PDB file of C-alpha atoms in Angstrom:
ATOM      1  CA  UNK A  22     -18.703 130.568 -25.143  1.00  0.00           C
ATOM      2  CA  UNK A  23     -16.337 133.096 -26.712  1.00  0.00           C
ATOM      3  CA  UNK A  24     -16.188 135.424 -24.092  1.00  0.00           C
ATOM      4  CA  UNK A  25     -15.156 132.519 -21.483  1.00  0.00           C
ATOM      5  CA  UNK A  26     -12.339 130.605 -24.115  1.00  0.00           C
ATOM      6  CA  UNK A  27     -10.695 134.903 -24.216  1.00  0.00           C
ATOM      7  CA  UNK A  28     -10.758 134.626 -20.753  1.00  0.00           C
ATOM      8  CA  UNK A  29      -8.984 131.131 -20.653  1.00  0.00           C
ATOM      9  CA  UNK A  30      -6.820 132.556 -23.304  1.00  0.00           C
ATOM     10  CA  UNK A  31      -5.160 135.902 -21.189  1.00  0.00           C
ATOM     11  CA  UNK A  32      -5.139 133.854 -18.174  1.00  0.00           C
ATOM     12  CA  UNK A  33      -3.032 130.648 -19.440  1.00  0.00           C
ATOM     13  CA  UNK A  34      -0.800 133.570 -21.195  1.00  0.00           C
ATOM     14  CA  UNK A  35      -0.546 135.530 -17.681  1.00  0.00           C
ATOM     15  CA  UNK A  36       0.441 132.750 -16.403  1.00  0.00           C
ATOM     16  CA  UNK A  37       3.342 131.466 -18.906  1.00  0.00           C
ATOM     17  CA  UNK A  38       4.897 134.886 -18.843  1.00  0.00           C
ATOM     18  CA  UNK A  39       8.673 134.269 -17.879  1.00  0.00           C
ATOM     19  CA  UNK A  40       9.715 135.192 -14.241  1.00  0.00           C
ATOM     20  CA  UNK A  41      12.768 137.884 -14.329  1.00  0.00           C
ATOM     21  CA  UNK A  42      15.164 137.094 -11.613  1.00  0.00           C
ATOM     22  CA  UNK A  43      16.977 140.335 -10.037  1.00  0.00           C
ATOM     23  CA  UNK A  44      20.132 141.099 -10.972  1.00  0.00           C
ATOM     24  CA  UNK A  45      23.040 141.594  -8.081  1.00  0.00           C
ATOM     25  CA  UNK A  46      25.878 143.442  -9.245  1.00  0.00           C
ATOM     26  CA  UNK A  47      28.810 144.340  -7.692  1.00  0.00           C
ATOM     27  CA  UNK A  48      31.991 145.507  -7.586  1.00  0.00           C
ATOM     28  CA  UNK A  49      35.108 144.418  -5.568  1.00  0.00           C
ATOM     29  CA  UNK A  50      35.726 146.680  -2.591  1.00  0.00           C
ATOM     30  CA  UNK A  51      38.817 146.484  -1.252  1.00  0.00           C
ATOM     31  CA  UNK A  52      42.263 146.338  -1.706  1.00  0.00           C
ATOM     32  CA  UNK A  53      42.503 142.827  -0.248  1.00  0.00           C
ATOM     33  CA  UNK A  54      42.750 139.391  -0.768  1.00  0.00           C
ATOM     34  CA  UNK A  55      38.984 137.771   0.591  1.00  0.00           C
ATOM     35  CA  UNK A  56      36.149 135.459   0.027  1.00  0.00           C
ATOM     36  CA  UNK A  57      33.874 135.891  -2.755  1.00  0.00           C
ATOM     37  CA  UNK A  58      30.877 135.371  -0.281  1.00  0.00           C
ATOM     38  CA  UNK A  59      31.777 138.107   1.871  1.00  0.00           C
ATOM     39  CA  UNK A  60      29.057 141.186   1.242  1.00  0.00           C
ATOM     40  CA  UNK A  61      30.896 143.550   3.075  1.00  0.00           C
ATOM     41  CA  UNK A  62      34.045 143.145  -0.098  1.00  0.00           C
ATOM     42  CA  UNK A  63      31.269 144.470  -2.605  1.00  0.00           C
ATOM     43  CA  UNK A  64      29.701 147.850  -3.367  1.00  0.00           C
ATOM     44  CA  UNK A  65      26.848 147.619  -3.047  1.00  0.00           C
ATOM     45  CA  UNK A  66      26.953 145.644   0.030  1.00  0.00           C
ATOM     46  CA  UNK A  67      25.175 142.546  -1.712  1.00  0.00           C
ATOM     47  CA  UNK A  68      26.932 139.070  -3.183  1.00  0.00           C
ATOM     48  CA  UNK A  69      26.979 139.607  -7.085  1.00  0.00           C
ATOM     49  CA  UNK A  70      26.924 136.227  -9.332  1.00  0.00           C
ATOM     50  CA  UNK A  71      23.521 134.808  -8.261  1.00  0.00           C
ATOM     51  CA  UNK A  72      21.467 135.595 -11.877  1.00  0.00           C
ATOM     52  CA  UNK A  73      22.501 135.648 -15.584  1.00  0.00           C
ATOM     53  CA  UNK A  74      21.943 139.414 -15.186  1.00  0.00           C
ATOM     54  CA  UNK A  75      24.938 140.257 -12.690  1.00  0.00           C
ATOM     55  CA  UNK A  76      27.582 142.549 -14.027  1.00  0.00           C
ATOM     56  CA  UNK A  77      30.732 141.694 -11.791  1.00  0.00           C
ATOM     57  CA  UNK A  78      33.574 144.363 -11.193  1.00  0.00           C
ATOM     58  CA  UNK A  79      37.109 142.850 -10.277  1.00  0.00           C
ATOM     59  CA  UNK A  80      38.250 146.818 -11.090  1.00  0.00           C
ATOM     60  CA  UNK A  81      39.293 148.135  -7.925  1.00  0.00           C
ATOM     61  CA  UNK A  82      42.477 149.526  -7.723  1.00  0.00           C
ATOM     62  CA  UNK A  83      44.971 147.437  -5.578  1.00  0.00           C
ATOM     63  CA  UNK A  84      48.693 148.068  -4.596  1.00  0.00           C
ATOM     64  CA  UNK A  85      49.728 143.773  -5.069  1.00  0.00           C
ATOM     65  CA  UNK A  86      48.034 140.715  -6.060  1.00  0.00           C
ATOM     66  CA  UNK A  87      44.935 139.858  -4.377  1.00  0.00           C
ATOM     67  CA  UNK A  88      43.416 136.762  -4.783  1.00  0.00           C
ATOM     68  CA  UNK A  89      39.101 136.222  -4.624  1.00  0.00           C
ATOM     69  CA  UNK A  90      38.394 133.390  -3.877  1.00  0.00           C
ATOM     70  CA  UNK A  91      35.335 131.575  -4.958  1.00  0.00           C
ATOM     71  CA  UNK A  92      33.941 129.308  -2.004  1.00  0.00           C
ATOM     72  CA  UNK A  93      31.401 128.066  -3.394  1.00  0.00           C
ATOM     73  CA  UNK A  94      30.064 125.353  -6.362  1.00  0.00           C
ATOM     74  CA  UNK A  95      29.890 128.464  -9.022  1.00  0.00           C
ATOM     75  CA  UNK A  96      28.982 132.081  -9.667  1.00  0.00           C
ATOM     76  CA  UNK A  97      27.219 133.067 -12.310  1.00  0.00           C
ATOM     77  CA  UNK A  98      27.726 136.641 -14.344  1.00  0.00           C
ATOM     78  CA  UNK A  99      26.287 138.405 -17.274  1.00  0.00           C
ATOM     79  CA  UNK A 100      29.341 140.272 -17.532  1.00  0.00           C
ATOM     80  CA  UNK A 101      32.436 140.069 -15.846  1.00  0.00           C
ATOM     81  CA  UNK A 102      34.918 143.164 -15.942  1.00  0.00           C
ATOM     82  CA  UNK A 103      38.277 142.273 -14.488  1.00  0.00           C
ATOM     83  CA  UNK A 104      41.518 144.824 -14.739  1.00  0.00           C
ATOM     84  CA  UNK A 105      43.110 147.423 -12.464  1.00  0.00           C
ATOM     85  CA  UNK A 106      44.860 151.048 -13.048  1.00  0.00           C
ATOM     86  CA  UNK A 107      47.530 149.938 -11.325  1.00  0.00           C
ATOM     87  CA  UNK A 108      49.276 148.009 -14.242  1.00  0.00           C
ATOM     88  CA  UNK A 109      52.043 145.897 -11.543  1.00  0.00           C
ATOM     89  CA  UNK A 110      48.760 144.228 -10.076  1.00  0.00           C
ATOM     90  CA  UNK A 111      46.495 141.623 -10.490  1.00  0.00           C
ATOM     91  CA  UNK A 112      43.403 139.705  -9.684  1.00  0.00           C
ATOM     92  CA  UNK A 113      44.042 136.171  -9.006  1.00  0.00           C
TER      93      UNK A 113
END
């Protein structure tokens, strides 16, 4: 009887364990104004802001305001680095 409650025991704790959702981070690409949606405007070439994980670069360097739009409901970021080298520009 022992040996079968252990076994009940790892297996309801194997299956509790939490499930880890893969990060997609990214950072702006291009010296543009464009949709947030768009994979080719991200290194890598994947849509960050899908997990609580993401870390989000709005660093690229741009010569004038661009702004990203967000076309859809929400994004959602661990960390979110926004700022340029080129002081005279922005991210909108």
């Amino acid at each position: 009887m022992k040996r079968q409650l252990g076994k009940i025991i790892i297996l309801c704790t194997t299956v509790a364990l939490p499930i880890h959702i893969c990060a997609s981070s990214g950072t702006w690409n291009v010296n543009a104004t464009g949709t947030w949606s768009t994979a080719a405007n991200w290194t890598p070439v994947a849509v960050p802001g899908t997990a609580t994980g993401d870390v989000i670069g709005l660093t690229f360097n741009i010569t004038a305001s661009r702004t990203v739009t967000i076309n859809t409901t929400s994004r959602t970021a661990g960390i979110l680095n926004i700022g340029d080298t080129n002081t005279t520009s922005s991210y909108i």
